[in-house]
PDB file of C-alpha atoms in Angstrom:
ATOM      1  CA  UNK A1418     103.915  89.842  91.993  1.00  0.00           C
ATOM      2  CA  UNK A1419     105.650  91.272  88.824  1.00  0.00           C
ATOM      3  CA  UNK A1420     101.994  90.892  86.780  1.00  0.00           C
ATOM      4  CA  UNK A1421     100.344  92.951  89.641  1.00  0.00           C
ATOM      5  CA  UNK A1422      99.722  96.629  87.793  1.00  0.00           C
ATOM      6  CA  UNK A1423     100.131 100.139  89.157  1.00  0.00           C
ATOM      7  CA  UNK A1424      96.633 100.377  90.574  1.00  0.00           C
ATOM      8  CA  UNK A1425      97.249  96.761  92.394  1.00  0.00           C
ATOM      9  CA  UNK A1426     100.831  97.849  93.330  1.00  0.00           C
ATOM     10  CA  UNK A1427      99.078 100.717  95.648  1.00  0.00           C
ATOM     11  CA  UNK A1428      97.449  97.515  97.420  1.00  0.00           C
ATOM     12  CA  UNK A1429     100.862  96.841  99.592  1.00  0.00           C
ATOM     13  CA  UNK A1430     101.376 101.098 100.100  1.00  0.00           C
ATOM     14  CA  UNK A1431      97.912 100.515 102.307  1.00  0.00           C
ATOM     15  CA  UNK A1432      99.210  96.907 103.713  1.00  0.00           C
ATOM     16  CA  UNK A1433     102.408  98.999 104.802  1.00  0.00           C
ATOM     17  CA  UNK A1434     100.453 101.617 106.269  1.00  0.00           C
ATOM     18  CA  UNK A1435      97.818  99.649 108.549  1.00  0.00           C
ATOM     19  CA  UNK A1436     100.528  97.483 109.334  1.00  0.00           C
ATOM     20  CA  UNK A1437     101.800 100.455 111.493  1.00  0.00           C
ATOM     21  CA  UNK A1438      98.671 100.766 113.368  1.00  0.00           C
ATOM     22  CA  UNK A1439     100.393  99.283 116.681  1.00  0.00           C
ATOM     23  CA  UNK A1440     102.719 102.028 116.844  1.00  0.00           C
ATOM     24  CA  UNK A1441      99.787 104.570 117.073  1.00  0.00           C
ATOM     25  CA  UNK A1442      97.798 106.311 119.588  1.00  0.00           C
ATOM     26  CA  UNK A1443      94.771 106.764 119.225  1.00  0.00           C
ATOM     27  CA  UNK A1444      94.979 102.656 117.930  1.00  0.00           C
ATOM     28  CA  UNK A1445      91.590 103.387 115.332  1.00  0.00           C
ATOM     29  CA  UNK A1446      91.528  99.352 114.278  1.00  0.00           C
ATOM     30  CA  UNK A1447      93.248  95.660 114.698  1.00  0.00           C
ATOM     31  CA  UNK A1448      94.865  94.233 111.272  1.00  0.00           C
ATOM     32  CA  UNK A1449      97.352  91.979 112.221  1.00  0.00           C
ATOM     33  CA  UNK A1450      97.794  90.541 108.271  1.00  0.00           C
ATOM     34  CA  UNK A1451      98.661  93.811 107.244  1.00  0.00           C
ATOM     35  CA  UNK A1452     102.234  93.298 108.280  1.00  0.00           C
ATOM     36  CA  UNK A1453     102.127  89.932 105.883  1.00  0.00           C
ATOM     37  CA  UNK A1454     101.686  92.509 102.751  1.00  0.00           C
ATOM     38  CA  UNK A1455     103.948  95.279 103.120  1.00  0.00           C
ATOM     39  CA  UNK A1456     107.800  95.497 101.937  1.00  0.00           C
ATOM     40  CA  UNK A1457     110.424  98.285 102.074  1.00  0.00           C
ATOM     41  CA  UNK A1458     109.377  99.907  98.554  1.00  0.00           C
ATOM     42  CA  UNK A1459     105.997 100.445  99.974  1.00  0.00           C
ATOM     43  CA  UNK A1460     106.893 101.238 103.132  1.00  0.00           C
ATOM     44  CA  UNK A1461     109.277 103.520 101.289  1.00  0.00           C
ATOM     45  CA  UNK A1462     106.204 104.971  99.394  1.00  0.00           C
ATOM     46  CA  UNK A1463     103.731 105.720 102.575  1.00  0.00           C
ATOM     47  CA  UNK A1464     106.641 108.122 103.542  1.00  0.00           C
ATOM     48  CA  UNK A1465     107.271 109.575 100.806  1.00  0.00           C
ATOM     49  CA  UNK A1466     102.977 110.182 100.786  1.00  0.00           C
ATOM     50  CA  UNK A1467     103.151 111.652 103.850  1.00  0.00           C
ATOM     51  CA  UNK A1468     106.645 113.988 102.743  1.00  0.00           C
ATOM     52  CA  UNK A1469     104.153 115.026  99.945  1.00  0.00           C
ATOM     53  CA  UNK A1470     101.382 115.323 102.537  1.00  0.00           C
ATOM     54  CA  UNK A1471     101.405 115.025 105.938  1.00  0.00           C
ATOM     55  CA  UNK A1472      97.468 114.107 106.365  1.00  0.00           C
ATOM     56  CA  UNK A1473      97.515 111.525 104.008  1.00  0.00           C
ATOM     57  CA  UNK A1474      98.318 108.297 105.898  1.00  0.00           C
ATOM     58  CA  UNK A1475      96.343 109.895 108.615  1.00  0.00           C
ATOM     59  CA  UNK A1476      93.580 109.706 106.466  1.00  0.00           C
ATOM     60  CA  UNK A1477      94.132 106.189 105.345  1.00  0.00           C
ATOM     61  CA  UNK A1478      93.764 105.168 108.824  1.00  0.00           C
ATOM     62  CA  UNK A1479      90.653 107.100 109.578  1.00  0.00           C
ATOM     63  CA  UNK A1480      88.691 105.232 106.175  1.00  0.00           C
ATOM     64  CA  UNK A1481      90.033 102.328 107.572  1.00  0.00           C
ATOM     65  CA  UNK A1482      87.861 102.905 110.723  1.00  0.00           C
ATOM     66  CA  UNK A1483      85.043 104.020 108.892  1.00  0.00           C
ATOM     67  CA  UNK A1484      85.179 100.970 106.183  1.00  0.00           C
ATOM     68  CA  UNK A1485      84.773  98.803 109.312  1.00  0.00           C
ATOM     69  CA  UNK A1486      82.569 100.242 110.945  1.00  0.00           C
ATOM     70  CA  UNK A1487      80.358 100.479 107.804  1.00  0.00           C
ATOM     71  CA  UNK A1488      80.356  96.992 107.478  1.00  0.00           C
ATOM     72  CA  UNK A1489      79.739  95.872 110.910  1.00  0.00           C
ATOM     73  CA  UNK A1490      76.941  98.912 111.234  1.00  0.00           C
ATOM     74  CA  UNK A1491      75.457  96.880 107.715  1.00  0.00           C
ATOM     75  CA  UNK A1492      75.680  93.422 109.173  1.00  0.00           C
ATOM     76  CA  UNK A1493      73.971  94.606 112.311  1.00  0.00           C
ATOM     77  CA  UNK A1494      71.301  96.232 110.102  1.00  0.00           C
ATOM     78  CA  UNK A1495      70.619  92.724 108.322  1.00  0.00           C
ATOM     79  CA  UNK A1496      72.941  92.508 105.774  1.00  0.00           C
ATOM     80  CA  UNK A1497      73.578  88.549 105.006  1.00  0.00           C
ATOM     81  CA  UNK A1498      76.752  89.474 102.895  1.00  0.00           C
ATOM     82  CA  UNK A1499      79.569  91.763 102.155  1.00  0.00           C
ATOM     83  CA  UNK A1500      81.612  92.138  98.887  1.00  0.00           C
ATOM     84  CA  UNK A1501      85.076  93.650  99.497  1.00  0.00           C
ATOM     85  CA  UNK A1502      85.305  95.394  95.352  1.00  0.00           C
ATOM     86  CA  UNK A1503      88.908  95.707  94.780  1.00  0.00           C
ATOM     87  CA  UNK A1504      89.863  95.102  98.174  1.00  0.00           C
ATOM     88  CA  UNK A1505      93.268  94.378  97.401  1.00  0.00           C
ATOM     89  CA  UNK A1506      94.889  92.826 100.606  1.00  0.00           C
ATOM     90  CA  UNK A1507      91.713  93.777 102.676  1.00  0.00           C
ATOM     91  CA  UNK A1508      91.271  91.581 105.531  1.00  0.00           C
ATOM     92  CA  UNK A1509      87.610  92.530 106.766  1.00  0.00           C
ATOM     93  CA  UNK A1510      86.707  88.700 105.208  1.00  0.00           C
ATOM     94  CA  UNK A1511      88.889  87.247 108.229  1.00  0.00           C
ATOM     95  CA  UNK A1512      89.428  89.999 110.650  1.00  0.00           C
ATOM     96  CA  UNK A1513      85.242  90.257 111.022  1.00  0.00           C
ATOM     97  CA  UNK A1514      84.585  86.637 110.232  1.00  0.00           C
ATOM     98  CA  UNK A1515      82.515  86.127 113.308  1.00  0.00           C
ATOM     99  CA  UNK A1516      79.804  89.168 112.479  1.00  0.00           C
ATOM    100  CA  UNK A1517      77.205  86.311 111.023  1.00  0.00           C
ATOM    101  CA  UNK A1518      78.035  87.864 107.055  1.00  0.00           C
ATOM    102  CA  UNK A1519      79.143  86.012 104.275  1.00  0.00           C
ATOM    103  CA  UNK A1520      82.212  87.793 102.580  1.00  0.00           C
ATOM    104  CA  UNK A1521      83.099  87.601  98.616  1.00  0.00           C
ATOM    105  CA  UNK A1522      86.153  89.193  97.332  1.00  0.00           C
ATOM    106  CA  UNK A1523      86.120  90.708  93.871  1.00  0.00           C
ATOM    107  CA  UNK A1524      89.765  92.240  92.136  1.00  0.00           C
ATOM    108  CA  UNK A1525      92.302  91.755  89.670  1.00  0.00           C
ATOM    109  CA  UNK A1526      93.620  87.959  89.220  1.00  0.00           C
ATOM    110  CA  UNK A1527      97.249  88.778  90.006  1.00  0.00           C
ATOM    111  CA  UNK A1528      96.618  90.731  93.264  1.00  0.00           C
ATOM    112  CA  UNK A1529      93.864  88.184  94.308  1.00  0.00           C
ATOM    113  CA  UNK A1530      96.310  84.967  93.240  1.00  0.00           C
ATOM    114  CA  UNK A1531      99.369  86.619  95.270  1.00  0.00           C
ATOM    115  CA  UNK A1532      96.985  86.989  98.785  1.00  0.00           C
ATOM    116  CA  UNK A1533      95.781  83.810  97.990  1.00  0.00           C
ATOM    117  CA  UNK A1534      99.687  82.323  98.050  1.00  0.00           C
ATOM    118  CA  UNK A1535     100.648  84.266 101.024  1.00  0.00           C
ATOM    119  CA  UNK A1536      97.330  82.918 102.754  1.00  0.00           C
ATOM    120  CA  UNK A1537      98.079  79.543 101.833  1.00  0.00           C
ATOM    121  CA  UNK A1538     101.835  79.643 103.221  1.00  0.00           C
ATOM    122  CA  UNK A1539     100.503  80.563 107.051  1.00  0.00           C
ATOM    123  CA  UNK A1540      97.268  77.567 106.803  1.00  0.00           C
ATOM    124  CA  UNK A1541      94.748  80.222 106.167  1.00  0.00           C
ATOM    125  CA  UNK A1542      92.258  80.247 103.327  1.00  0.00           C
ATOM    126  CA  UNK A1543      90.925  82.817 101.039  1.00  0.00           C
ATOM    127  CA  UNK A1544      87.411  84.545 100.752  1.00  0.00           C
ATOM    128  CA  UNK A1545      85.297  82.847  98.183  1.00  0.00           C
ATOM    129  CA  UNK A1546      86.498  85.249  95.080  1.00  0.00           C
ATOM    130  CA  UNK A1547      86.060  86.394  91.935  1.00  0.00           C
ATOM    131  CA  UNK A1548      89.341  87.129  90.372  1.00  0.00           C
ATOM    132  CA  UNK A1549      89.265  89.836  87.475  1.00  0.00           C
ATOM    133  CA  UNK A1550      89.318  93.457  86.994  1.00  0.00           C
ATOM    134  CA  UNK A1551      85.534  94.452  87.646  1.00  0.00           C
ATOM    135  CA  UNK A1552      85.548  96.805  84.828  1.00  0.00           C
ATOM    136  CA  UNK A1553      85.745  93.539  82.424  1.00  0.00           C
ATOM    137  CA  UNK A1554      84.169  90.355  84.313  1.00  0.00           C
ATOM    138  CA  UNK A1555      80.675  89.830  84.705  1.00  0.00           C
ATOM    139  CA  UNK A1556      80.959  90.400  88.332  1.00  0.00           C
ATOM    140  CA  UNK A1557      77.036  89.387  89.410  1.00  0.00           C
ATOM    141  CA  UNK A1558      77.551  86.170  87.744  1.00  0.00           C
ATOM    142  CA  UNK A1559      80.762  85.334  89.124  1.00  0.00           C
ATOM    143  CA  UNK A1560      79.435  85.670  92.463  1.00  0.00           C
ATOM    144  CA  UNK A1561      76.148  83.537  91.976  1.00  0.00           C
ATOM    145  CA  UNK A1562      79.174  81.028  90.895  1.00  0.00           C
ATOM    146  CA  UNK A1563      80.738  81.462  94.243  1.00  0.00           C
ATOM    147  CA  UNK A1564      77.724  81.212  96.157  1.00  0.00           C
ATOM    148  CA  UNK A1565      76.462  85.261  96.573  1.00  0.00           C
ATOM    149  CA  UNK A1566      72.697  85.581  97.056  1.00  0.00           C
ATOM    150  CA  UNK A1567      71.950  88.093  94.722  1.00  0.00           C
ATOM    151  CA  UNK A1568      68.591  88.834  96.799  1.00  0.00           C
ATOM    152  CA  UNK A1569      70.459  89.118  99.882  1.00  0.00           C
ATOM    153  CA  UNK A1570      70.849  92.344 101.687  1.00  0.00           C
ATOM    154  CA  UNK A1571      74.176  93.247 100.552  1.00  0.00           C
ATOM    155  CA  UNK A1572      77.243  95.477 101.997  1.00  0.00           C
ATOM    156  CA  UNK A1573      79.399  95.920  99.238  1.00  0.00           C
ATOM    157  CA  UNK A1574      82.880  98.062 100.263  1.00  0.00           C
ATOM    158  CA  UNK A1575      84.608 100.041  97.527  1.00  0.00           C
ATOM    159  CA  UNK A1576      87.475 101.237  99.554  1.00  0.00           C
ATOM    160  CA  UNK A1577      90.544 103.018  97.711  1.00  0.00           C
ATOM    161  CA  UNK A1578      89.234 102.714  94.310  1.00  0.00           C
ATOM    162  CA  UNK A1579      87.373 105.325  92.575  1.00  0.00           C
ATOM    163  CA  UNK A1580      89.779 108.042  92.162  1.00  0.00           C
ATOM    164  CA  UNK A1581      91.803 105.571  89.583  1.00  0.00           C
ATOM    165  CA  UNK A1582      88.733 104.445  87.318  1.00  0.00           C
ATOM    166  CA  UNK A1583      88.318 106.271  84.227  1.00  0.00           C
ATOM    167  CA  UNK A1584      85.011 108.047  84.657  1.00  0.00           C
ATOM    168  CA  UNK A1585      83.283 106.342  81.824  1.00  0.00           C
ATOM    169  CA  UNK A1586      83.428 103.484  83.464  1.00  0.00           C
ATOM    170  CA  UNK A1587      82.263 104.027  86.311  1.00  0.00           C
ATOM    171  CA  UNK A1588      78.120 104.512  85.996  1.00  0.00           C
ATOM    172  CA  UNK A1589      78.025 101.686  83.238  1.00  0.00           C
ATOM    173  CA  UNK A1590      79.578  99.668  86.010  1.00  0.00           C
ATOM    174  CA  UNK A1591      76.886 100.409  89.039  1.00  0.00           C
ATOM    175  CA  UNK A1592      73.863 100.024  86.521  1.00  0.00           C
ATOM    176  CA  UNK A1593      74.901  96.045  85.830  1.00  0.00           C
ATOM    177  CA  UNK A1594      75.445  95.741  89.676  1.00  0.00           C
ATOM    178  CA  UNK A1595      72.192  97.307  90.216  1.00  0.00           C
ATOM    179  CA  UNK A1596      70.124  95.372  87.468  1.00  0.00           C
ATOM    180  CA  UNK A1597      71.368  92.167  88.820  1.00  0.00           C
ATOM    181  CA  UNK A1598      71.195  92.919  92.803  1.00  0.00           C
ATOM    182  CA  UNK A1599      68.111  94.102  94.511  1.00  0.00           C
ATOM    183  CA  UNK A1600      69.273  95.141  97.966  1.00  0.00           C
ATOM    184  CA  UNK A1601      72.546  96.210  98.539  1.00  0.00           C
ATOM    185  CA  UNK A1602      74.395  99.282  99.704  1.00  0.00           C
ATOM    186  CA  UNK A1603      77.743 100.844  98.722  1.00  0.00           C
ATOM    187  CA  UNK A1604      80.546 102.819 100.376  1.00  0.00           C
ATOM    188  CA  UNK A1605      82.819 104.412  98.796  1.00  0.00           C
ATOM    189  CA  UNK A1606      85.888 107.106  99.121  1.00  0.00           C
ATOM    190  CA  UNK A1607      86.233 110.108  96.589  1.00  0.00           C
ATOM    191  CA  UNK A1608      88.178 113.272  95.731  1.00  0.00           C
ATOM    192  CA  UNK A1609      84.965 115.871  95.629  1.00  0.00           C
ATOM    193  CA  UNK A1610      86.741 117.875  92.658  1.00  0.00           C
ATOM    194  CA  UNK A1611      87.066 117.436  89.073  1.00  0.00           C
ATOM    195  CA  UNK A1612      90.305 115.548  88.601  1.00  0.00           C
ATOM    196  CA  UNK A1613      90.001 115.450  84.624  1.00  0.00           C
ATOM    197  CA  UNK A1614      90.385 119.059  84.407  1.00  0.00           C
ATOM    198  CA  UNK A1615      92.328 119.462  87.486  1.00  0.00           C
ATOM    199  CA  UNK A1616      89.434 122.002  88.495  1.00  0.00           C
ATOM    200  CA  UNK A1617      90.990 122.952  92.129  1.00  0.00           C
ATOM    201  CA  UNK A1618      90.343 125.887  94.123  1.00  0.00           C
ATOM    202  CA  UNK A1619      93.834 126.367  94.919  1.00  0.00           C
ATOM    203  CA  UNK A1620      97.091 125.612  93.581  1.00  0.00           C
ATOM    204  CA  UNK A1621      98.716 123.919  96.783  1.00  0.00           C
ATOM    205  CA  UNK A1622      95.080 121.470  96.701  1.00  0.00           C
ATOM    206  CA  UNK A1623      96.288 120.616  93.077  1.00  0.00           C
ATOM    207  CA  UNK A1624     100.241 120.040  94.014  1.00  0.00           C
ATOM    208  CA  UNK A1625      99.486 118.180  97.368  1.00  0.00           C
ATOM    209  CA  UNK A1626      97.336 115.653  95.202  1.00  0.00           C
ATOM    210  CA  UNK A1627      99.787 115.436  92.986  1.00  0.00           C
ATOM    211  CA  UNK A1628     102.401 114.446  95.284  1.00  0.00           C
ATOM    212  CA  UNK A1629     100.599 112.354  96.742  1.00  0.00           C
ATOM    213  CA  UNK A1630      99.911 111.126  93.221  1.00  0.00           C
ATOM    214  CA  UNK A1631     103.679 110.332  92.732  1.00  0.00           C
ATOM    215  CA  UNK A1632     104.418 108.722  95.901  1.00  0.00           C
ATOM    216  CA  UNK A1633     101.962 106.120  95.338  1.00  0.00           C
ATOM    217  CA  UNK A1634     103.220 105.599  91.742  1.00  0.00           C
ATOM    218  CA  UNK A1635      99.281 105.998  90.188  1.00  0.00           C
ATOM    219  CA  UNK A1636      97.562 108.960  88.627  1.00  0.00           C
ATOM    220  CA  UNK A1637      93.615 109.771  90.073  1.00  0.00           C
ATOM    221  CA  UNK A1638      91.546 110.593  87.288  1.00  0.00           C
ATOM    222  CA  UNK A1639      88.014 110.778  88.432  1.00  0.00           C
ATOM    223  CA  UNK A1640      86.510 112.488  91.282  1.00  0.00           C
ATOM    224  CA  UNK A1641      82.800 113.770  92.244  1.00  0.00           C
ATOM    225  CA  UNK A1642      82.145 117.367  92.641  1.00  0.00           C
ATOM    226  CA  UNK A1643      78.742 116.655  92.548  1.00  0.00           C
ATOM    227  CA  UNK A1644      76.843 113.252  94.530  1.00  0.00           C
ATOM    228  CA  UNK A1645      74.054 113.547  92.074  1.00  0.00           C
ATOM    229  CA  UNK A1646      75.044 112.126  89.242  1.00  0.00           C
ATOM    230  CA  UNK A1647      74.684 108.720  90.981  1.00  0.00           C
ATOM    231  CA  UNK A1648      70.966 109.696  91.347  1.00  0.00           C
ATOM    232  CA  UNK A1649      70.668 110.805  87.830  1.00  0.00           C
ATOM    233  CA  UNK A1650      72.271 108.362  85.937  1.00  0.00           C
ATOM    234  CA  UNK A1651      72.246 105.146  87.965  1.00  0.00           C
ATOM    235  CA  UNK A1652      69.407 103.741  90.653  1.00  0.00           C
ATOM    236  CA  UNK A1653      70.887 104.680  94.008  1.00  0.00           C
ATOM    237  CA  UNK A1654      69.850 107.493  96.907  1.00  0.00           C
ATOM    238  CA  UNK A1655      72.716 109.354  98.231  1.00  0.00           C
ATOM    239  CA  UNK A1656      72.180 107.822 101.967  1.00  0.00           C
ATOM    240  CA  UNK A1657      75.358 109.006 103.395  1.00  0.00           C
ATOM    241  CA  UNK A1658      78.069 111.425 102.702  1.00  0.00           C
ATOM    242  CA  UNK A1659      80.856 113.351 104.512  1.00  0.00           C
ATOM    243  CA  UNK A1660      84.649 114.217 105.082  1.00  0.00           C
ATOM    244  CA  UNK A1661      86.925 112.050 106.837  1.00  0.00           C
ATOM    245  CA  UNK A1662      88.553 114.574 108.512  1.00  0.00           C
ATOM    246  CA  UNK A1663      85.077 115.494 109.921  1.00  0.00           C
ATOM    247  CA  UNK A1664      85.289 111.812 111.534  1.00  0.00           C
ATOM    248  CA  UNK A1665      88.414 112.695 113.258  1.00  0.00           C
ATOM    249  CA  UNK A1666      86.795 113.602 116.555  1.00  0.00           C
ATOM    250  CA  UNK A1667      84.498 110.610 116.591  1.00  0.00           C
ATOM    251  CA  UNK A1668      87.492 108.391 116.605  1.00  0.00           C
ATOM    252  CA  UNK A1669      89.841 110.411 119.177  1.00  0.00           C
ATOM    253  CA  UNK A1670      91.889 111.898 116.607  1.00  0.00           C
ATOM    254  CA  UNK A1671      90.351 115.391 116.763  1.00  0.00           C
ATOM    255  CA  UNK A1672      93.454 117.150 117.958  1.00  0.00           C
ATOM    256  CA  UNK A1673      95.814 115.985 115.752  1.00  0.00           C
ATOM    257  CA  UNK A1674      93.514 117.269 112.751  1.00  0.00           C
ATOM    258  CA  UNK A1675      93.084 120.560 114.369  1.00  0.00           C
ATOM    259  CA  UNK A1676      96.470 120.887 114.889  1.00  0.00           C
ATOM    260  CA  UNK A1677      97.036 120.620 111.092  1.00  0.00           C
ATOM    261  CA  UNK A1678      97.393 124.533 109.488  1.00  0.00           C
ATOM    262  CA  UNK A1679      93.871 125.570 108.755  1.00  0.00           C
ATOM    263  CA  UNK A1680      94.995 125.455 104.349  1.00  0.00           C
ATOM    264  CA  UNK A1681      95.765 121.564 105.442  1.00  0.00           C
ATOM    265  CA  UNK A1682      92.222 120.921 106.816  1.00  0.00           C
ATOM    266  CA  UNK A1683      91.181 123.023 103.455  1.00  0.00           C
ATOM    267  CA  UNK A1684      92.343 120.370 101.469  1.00  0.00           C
ATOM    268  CA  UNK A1685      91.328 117.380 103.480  1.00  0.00           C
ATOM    269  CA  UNK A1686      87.590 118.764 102.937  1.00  0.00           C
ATOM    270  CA  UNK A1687      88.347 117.331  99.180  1.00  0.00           C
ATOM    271  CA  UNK A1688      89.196 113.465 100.562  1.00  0.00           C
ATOM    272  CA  UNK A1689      85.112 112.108 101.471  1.00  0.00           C
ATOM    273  CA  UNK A1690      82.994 109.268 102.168  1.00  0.00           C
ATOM    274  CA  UNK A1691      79.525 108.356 100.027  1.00  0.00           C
ATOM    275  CA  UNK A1692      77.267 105.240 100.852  1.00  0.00           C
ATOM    276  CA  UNK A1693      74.533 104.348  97.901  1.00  0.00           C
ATOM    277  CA  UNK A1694      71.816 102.753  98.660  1.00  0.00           C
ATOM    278  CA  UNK A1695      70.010 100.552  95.676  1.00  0.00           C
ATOM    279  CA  UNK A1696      66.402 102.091  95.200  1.00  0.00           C
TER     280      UNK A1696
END
């Protein structure tokens, strides 16, 4: 666990998080690993992200929903297979084994190698994976190695990642998916502000971030004030985009969002959803 890096370290803050999900009411999804991967520092963390931030682990557990139902809304569609891209200790490979899919896990070696141990020690087995940072690997190929279709209708999940990429990475990365797979869509969460810059409306959006930030113990360079670039500068339609909070009603958690002071539901408007679709 001690070669597992910042970014990978957030991996058990979510783990702690979803592992709560019993306790709640609404109950927006079923993850009984997530209990396997949590441990008091990042159970210590989630509170300190919701000290910083009230919504914030709200929030985690509404993109959980939607993450899941993305992928069993692709699967029903025809999609053959679903890549969970630095996943962490996602669980969707096991947890929605029975939807027909194949599932291929893609993220850094350490992370990957400590799920795989913790798997191992309670008889169950990990997803076919490619372990290495996706920024570095050549992650088409190591799939076809693991048995991915590249041809395949694909659902590929990008859950909790974007925000820590640096942004020049990011469109360089899509194009070699893209020119190696020819049907596959992509979900994704993203800050919809400039986090280079720190370009916020408001000063509270900027220190709530921030704390939030901190309490998970990594810094969010990139976000997307505008969807377009990934029509510009990479092959994908914009298929699908939105708030979470704007999901809140859909999964019976409308009154605790409206509840929230109306500069709270301000900043939430910044946390969104994108699918891209492969032209």
């Amino acid at each position: 666990m001690s070669d597992i890096n910042e970014i990978g370290a957030t991996a058990f803050v979510i783990a702690s998080i979803r592992a709560l999900e019993p306790e709640k009411s609404p109950r927006l999804f079923d993850d009984p690993y997530a209990e396997w991967f949590s441990n008091d520092r990042a159970r210590s963390a989630a509170l300190r992200m919701d000290e910083a931030f009230p919504p914030s682990t709200t929030m985690v557990r509404i993109r959980t929903r939607y993450f899941n139902r993305f992928v069993e809304g692709a699967v029903a569609a025809g999609a053959r297979q679903v890549v969970l891209l630095g996943g962490g200790f996602d669980m969707r490979a096991h947890i929605l084994a029975g939807s027909g899919a194949a599932f291929f896990e893609v993220d850094q070696k350490a992370v990957l190698d400590f799920k795989r141990t913790v798997l191992a020690g309670r008889g169950i087995e990990q997803a076919p994976s490619v372990f290495g940072n996706y920024l570095e690997v050549d992650v088409p190929d190591g799939l076809a190695e693991i048995g991915f279709d590249p041809e395949a209708p694909t659902a590929m999940v990008w859950e909790g990642n974007t925000m820590y990429l640096p942004p020049e990475s990011i469109m360089p990365f899509l194009n070699r998916l893209a020119s190696a797979m020819s049907s596959f869509r992509i979900a994704f969460d993203y800050f919809s502000v400039d986090l280079q810059d720190r370009d916020f409306d408001t000063e509270e959006d900027r220190e709530r971030l921030e704390g939030v930030e901190k309490a998970m113990g990594a810094s969010f360079p990139t976000g997307f004030p505008d969807l377009t670039v990934f029509e510009t500068e990479a092959p994908f339609r914009v298929a699908g985009s939105g708030s979470f909070a704007e999901l809140a009603e859909e999964y019976g958690m409308g009154n605790v969002v409206a509840e929230y002071p109306e500069d709270w539901r301000e900043t939430l408007k910044l946390y969104r959803y994108c699918v891209l679709e492969r032209e």
